[in-house]
C-alpha positions as CSV (number, residue, x, y, z in Angstrom):
1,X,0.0,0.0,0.0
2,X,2.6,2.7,0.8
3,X,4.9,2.0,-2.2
4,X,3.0,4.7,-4.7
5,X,3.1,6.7,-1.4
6,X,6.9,6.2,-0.6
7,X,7.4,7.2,-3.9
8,X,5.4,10.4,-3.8
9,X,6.8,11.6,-0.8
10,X,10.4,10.9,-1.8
11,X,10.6,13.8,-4.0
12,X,12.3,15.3,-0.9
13,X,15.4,14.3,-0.1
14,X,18.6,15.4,2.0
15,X,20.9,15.9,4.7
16,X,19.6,16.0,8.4
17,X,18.8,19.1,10.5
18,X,17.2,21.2,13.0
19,X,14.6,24.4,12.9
20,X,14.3,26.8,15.4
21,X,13.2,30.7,15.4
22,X,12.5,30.0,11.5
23,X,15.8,29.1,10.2
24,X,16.6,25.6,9.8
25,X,20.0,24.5,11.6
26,X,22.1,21.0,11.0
27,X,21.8,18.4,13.2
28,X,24.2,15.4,13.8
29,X,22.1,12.6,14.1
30,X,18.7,12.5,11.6
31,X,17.9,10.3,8.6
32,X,18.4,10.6,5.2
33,X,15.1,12.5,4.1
34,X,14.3,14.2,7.1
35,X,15.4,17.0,9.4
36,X,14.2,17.0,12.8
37,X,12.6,20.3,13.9
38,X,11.2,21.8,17.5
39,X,7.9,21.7,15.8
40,X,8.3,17.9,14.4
41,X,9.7,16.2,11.0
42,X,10.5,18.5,8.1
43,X,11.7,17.0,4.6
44,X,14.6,18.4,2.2
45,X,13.6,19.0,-1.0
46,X,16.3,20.6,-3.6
47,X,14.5,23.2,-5.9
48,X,11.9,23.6,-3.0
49,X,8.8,26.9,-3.7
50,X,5.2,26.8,-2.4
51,X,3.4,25.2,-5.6
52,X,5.7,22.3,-5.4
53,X,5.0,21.9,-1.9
54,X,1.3,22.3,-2.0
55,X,1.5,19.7,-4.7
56,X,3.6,17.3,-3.0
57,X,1.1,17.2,0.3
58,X,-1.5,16.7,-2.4
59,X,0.3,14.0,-4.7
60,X,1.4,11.8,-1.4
61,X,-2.1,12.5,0.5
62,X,-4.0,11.5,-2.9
63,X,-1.6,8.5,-3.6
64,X,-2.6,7.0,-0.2
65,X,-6.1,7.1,-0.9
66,X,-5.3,5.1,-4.1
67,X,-3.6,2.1,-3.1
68,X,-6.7,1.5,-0.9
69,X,-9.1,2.0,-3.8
70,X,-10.4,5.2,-2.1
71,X,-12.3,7.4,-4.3
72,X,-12.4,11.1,-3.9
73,X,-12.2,14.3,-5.6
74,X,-10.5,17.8,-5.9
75,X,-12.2,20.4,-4.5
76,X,-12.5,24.4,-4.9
77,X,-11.5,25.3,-1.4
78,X,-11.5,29.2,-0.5
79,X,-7.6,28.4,0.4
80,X,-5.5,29.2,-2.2
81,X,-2.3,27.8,0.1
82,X,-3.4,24.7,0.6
83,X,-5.6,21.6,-1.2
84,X,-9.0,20.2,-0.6
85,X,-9.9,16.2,-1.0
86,X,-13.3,15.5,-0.7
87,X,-14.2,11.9,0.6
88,X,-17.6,9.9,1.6
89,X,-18.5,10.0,5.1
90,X,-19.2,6.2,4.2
91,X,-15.5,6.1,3.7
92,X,-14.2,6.9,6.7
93,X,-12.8,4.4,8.8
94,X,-10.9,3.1,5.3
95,X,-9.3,6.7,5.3
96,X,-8.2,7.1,8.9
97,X,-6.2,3.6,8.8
98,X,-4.2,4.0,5.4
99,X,-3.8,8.0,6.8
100,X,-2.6,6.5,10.3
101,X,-0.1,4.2,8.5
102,X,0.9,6.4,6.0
103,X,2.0,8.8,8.6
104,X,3.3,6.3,10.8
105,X,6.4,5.2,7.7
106,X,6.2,9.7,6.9
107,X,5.9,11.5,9.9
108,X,3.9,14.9,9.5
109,X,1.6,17.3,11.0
110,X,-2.2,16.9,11.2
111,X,-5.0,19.5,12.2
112,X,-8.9,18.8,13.0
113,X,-10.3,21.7,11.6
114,X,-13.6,22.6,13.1
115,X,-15.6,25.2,10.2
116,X,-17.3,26.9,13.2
117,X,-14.4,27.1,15.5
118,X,-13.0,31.3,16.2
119,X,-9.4,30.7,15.5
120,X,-7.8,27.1,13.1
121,X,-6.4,24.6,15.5
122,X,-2.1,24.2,15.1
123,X,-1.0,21.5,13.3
124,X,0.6,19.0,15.5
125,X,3.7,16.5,14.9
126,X,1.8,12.9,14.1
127,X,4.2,11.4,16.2
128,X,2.6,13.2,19.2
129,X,-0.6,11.0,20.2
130,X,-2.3,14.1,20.8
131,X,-2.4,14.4,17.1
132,X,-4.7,11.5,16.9
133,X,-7.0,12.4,19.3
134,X,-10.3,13.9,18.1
135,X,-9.9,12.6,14.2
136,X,-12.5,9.9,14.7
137,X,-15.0,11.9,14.5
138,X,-13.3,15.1,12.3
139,X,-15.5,16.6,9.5
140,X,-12.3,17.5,7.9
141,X,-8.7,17.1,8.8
142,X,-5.4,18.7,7.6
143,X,-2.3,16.6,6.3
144,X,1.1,18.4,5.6
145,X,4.4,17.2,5.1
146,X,6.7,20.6,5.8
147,X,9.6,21.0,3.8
148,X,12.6,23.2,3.7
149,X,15.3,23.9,0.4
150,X,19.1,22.5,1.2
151,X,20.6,25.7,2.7
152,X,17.5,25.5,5.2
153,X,16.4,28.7,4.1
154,X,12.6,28.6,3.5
155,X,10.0,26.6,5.8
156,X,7.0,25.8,4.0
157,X,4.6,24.0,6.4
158,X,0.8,22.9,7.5
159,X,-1.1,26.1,5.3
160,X,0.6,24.1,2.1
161,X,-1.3,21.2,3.3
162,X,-4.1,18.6,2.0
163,X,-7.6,19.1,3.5
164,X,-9.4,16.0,3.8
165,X,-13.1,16.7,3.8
166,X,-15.8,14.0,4.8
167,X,-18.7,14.6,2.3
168,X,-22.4,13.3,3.8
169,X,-24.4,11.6,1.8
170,X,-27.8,12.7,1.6
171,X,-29.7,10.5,-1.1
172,X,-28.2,11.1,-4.3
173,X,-26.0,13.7,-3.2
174,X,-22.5,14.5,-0.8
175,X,-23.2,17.5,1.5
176,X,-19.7,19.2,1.9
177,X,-19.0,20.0,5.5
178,X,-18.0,23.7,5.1
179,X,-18.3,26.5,2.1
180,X,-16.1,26.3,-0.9
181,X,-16.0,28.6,-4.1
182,X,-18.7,26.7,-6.0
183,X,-21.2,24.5,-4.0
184,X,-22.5,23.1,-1.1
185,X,-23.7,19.5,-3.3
186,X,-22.4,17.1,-5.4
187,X,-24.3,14.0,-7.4
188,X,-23.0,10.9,-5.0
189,X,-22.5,8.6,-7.8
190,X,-21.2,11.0,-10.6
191,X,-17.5,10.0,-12.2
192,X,-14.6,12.5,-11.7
193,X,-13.7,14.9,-14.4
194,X,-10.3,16.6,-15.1
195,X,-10.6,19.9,-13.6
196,X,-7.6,22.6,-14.8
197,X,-4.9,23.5,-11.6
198,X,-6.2,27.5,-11.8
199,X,-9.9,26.2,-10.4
200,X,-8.1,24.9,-7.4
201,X,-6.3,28.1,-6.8
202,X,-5.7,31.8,-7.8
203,X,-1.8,31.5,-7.3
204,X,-2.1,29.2,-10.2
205,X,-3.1,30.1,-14.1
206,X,-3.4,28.5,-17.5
207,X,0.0,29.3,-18.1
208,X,1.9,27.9,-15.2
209,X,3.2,24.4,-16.4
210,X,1.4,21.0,-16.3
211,X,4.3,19.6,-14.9
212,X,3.7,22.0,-11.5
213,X,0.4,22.2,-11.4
214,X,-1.7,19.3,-13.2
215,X,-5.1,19.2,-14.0
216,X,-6.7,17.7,-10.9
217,X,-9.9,15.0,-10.7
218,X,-12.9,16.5,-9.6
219,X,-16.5,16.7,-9.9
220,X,-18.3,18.4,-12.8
221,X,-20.4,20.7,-10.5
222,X,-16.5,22.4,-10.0
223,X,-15.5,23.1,-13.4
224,X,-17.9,26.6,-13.4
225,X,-16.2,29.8,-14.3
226,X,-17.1,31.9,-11.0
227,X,-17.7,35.7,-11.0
228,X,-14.2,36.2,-9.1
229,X,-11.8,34.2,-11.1
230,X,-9.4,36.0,-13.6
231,X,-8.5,33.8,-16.7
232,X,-6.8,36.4,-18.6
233,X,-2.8,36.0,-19.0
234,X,-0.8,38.3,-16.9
235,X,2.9,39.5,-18.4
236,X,5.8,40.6,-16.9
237,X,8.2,43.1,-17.7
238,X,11.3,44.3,-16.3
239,X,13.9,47.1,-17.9
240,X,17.4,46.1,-17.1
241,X,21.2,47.6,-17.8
242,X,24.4,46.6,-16.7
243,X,26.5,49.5,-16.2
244,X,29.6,47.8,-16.4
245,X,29.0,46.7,-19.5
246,X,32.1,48.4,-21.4
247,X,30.2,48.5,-24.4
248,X,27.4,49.9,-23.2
249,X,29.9,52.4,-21.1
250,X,31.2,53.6,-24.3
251,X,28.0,54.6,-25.8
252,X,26.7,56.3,-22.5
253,X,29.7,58.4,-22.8
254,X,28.9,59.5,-26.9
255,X,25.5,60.3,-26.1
256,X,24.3,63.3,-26.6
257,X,21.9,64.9,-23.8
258,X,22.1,67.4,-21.2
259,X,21.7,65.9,-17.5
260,X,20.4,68.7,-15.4
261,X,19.9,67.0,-12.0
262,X,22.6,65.0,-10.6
263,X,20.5,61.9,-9.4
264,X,19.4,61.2,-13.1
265,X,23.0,60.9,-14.1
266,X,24.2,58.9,-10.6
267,X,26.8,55.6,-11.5
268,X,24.5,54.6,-8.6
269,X,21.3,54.1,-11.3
270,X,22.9,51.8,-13.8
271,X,24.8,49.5,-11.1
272,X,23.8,45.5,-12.1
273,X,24.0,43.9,-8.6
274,X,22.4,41.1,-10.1
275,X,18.8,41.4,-8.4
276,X,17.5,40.8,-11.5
277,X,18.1,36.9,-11.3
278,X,16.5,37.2,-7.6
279,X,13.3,39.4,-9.0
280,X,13.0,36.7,-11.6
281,X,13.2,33.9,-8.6
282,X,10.6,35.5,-7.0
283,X,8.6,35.2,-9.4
284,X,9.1,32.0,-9.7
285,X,8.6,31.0,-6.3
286,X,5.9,33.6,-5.5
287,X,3.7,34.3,-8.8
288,X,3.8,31.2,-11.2
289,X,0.6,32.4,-12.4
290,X,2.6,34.7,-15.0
291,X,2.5,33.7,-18.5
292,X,5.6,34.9,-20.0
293,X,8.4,37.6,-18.4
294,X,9.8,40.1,-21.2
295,X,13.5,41.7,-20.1
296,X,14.1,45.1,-22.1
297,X,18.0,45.8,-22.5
298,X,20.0,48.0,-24.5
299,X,21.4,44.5,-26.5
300,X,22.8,43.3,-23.2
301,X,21.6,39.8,-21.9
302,X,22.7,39.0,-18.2
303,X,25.3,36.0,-18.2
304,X,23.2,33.6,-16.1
305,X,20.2,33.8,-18.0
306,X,19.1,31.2,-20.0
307,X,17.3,31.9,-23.6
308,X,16.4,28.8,-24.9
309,X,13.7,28.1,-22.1
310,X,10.0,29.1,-23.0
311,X,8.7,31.9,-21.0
312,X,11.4,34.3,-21.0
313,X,12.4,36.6,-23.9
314,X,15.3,39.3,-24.1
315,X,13.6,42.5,-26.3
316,X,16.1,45.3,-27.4
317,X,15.3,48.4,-27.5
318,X,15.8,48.2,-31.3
319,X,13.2,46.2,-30.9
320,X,10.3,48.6,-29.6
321,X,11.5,52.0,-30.4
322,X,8.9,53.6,-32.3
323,X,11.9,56.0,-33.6
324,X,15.1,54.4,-33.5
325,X,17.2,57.6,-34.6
326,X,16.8,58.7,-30.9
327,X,18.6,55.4,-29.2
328,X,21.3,54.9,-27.5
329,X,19.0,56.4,-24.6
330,X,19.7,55.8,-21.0
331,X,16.6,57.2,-19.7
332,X,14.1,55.0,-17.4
333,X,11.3,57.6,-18.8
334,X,12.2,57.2,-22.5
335,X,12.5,53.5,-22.4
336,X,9.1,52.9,-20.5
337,X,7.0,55.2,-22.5
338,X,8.0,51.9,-25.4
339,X,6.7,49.0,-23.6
340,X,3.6,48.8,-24.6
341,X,5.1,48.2,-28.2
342,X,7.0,44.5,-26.9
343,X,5.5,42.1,-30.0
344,X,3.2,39.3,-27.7
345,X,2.9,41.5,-25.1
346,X,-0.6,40.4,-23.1
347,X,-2.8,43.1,-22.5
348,X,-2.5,43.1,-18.7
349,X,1.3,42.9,-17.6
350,X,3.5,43.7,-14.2
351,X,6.4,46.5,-15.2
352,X,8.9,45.7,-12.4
353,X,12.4,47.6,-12.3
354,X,14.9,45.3,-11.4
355,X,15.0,46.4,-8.0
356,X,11.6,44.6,-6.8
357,X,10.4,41.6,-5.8
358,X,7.3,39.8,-4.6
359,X,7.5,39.0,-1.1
360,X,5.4,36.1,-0.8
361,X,2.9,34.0,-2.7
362,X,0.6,37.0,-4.3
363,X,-2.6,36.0,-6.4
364,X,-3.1,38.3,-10.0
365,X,-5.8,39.6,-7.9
366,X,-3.8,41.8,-5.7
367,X,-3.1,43.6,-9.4
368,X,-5.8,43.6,-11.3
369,X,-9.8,42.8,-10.3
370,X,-11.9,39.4,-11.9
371,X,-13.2,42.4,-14.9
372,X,-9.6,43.3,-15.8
373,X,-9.4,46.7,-14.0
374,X,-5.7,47.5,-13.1
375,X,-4.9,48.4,-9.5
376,X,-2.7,51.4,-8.7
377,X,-1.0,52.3,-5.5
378,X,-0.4,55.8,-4.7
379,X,2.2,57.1,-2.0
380,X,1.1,58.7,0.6
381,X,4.1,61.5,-0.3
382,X,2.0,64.4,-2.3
383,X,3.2,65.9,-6.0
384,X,4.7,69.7,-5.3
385,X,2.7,72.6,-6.1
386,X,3.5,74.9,-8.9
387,X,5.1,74.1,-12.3
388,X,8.4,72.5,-12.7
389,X,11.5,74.5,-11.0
390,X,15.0,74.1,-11.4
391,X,15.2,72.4,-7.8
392,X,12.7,69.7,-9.1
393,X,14.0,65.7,-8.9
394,X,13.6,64.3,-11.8
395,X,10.5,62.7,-9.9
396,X,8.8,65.4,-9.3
397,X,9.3,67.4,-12.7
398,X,7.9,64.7,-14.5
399,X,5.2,64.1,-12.0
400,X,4.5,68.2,-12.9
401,X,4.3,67.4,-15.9
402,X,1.8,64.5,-15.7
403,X,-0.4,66.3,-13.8
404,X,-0.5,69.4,-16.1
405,X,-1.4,67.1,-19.3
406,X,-4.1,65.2,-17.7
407,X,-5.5,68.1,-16.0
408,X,-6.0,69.7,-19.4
409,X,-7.6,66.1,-20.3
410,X,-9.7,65.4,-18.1
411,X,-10.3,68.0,-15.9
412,X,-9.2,66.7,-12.7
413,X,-5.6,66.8,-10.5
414,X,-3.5,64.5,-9.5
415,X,-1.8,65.0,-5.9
416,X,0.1,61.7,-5.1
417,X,3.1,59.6,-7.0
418,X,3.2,56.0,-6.6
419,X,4.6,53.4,-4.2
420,X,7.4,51.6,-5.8
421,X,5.6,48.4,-6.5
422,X,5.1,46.8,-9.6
423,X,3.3,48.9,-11.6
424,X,-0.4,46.9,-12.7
425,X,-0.6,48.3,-17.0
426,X,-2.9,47.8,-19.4
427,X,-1.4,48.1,-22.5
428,X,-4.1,49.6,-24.4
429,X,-4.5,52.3,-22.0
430,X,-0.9,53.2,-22.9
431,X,-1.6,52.9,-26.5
432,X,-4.4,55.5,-26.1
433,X,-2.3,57.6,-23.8
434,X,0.1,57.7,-26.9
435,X,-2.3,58.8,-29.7
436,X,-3.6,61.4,-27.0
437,X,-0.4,62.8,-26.0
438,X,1.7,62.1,-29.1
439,X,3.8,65.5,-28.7
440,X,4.7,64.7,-24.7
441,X,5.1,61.0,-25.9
442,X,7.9,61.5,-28.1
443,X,9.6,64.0,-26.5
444,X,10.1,62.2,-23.4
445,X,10.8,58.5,-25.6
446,X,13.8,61.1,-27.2
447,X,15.6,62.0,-24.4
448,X,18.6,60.3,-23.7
449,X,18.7,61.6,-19.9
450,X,16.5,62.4,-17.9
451,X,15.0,65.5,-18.4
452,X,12.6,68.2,-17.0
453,X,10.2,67.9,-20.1
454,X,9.7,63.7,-19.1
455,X,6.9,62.0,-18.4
456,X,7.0,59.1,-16.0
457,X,4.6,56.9,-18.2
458,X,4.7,53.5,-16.1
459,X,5.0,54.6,-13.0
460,X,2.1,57.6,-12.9
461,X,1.3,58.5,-16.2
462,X,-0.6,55.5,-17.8
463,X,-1.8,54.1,-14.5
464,X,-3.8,57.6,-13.8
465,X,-4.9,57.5,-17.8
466,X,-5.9,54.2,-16.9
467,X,-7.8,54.9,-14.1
468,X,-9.4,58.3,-15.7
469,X,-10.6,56.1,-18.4
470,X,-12.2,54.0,-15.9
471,X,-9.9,50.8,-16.6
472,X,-7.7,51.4,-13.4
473,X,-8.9,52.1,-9.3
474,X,-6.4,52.2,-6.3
475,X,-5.8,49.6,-4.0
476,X,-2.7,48.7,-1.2
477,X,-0.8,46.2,-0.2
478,X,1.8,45.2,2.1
479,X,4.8,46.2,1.1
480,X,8.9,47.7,1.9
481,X,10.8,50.6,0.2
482,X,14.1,50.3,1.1
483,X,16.9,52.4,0.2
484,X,20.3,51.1,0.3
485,X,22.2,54.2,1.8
486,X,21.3,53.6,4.8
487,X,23.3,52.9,8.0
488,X,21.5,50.3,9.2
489,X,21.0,48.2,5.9
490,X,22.2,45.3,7.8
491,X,19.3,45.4,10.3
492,X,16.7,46.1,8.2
493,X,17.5,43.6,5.9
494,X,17.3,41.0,8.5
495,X,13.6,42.3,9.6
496,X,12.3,41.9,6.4
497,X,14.0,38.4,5.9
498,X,12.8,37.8,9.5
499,X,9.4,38.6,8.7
500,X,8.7,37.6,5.3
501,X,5.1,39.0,5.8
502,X,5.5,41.5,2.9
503,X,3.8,40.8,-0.7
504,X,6.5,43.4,-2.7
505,X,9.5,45.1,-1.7
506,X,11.9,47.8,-3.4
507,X,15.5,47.7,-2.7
508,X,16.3,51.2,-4.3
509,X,19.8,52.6,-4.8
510,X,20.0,56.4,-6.6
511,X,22.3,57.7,-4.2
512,X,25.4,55.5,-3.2
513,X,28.7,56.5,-3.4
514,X,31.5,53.5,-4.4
515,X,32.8,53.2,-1.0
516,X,29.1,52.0,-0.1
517,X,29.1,49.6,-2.9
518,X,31.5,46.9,-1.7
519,X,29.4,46.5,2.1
520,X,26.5,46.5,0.5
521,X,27.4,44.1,-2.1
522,X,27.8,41.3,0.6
523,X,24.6,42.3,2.4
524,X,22.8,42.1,-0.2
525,X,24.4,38.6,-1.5
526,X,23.7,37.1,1.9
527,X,20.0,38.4,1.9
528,X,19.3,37.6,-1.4
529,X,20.5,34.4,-1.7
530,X,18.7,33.7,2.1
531,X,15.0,35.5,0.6
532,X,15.2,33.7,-2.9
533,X,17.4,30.1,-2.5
534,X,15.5,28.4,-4.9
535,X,16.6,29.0,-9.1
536,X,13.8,30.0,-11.2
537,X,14.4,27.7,-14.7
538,X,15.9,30.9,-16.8
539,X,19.0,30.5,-14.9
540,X,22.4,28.7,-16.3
């Protein structure tokens, strides 16, 4: 019975060890698949993120029920962490003993979860007795096997768990025991049907590969498209340079512009301290559910990324320059007032700069709403008064200069920039915001440096077009700005690692000298590497 079991679980594998206050430490005498933690057994598992532990606790739970010729079913649970199994109450006893000796050979964690209960009971460690205690009689029970990546950096545990939910049969139809995202009733007798990953949770789309995150069996009554569910693709994009690029030094020095304002022309903006690859990771690990990731360059491509793998594509500014006589530009404003032109771009995309990441598992949803409305975020910093001045950063003169244009638009003002996360676009609204504002458009996508005439089209611009065309509204999130010039990086970087309770944060640098580079190189490598352990497939 436990063979197709054994042979789920045993994706994870590794060296022994021992958790405590989050981080995993090594420990001398363990097995060869487990490490043993103050809060019970946690597995090893190279190339460890969430889906793929979700799906393991799923795969094992599910193979269990097999081998004793248990039927059951996938269902729509309102967690999108975890899984749900639906059983027959009639089923039960059968259940409980190949559960009891499945956990007995793979120690895990168990929950009795009570729908009416104030507060979800803690998991505990199935080789407590306790564990076992009230389960005779559970409407539904939790199953998790938790996990940890090599370098014991993440702990994914119980909310990436299994749900097993004891259905009652009331004539010709299971009564589920709690609420779920499609219905209370299913026919008793009906066959399973092959329901796509994304019904089984919004951290999951269309796009994110069979391979980690199959179509599940479930029952037909499941496969409705609900009201809240977004099926459209979401893209990423992110603009990227590396400034020590000699090449790309040489043409920085030919160019031809005027810098007026010492922070658009700062070594500090063009630094590649490869948080790219980490931003990408994060993705990975924390928003499978995007279809394909777009990296603009100036004909650079970072040495450790991959090409040849599907769902990552290099595009050159060649490439999407409406007027091509105006590169080489070096302008964040010029370049972003392009994307919209990417070939395959999807309608709804991210624009990250390479200086963000997602924080933890996000769904499209804290982006864009089920109808396709983009979400902004604005600061809670205002835009100055008055027209653009001399003393402007190149910030605020270009969020003057927003404000000024859509005020003799629409009518109304804007007062507040954006936070600095990823920017929620739709790409028609930028196409419209073109043909509206051609003059403004191509003025700012022709100047090299930044300049007081710019707009700042991804990052204010479109997303208040957007939203004054009625395809944008503003939302929040929880998020971290964090400027690297600051004397205690160190500490703050441990919070956030500490806390991992954010969904985005910016690690911005305009204003480091290169006597803060080197410290904050190997703060940044440490944290990095600690935040994001896990290689996302575009990586050599």
């Amino acid at each position: 019975m436990t063979a197709v079991f054994d042979q789920a679980l045993r994706r994870s594998s590794g060296p022994a060890g021992n958790a405590g206050d989050g981080a995993l430490r090594r420990s001398a005498q363990a097995g060869p698949t487990t490490v043993t933690a103050e809060h019970g057994d946690v597995y090893v598992e190279p190339g460890l993120t969430p889906l793929a532990a979700r799906e393991a606790n799923r795969s094992a739970l599910t193979a269990l029920l097999d081998t004793a010729g248990i039927a059951h079913f996938a269902v729509r649970g309102t967690d999108d962490h975890g899984t749900v199994v639906g059983v027959a109450e009639e089923d039960r006893e059968r259940v409980l003993s190949v559960v009891f000796r499945g956990l007995g050979q793979f120690p895990g964690h168990l929950s009795v979860i009570d729908p009416d209960a104030p507060r979800p009971a803690r998991p505990v460690s199935t080789r407590d007795p306790k564990a076992w205690r009230e389960v005779s009689a559970a409407r539904i029970l939790r199953i998790s096997w938790y996990r940890t990546d090599p370098e014991r950096h993440l702990l994914l545990g119980h909310e990436y768990g299994c749900a097993i939910e004891f259905w009652q049969r009331d004539g010709s139809y299971l009564l589920a025991p709690r609420a779920n995202r499609a219905t209370w009733a299913v026919a008793a007798d009906a066959p399973n049907v092959l329901g796509a990953a994304r019904l089984f949770s919004r951290f999951v789309s269309d796009w994110t590969p069979q391979r980690l995150a199959p179509a599940l069996a479930t029952r037909p009554e499941f496969l409705v498209n609900c009201a809240d569910d977004i099926a459209f693709p979401v893209d990423a994009v992110y603009t990227w340079v590396d400034g020590d690029d000699p090449a790309w030094q040489r043409r920085k020095a030919q160019a031809k512009g005027e810098v007026y304002h010492a922070e658009s022309a700062s070594d500090a903006r063009f630094i590649s301290r490869d948080e790219l690859r980490y931003s990408v990771r994060s993705l990975h690990l924390f928003a499978p559910w995007i279809r394909n990731v777009y990296v603009v360059t100036d004909d650079q491509v970072p040495a450790w990324l991959r090409e040849d793998v599907p769902g990552l594509r290099i595009a050159t500014h060649r490439e999407i320059f409406r007027d091509r006589s105006v590169l080489p530009v070096f302008n964040s404003h010029a370049i972003e007032s392009q994307l919209h032109r990417i070939e395959g771009l999807a309608e709804h995309f991210l624009y990250f700069n390479d200086d963000m990441f997602v924080g933890r598992p996000v769904a499209p949803h804290a982006f864009f709403t089920p109808s396709g409305t983009a979400r902004y975020f604005p600061s809670r910093n205002r835009i100055p008064q008055g027209p653009v001045v001399e003393t402007d950063t190149p910030v605020d003169a270009a969020c003057k200069n927003n404000r000024a244009l859509l005020m003799k638009r629409f009518g109304r003002v804007i007062t507040q920039p954006m936070e600095h996360i990823p920017y929620a676009l739709r790409r028609s609204a930028m196409e419209e915001a073109e043909r509206d504002f051609p003059e403004a458009w191509a003025r700012t996508a022709a100047s090299r440096f930044r300049a007081m005439t710019d707009l700042s089209p991804t990052s204010s611009f479109a997303l208040y077009y957007a939203a004054l065309t009625g395809r944008a509204q503003p939302g929040s999130m929880p998020f971290t700005y964090l400027q690297l010039a600051v004397p205690d990086l160190a500490d703050r970087l441990q919070r956030l690692l500490d806390g991992r309770d954010q969904d985005t944060f910016c690690l911005n640098d305009a204003f480091s000298t290169p006597e803060d580079i080197e410290a904050q190189q190997e703060l940044l490598d440490g944290f990095l590497n600690a935040y994001f352990p896990t290689p996302s497939p575009y990586e050599r």
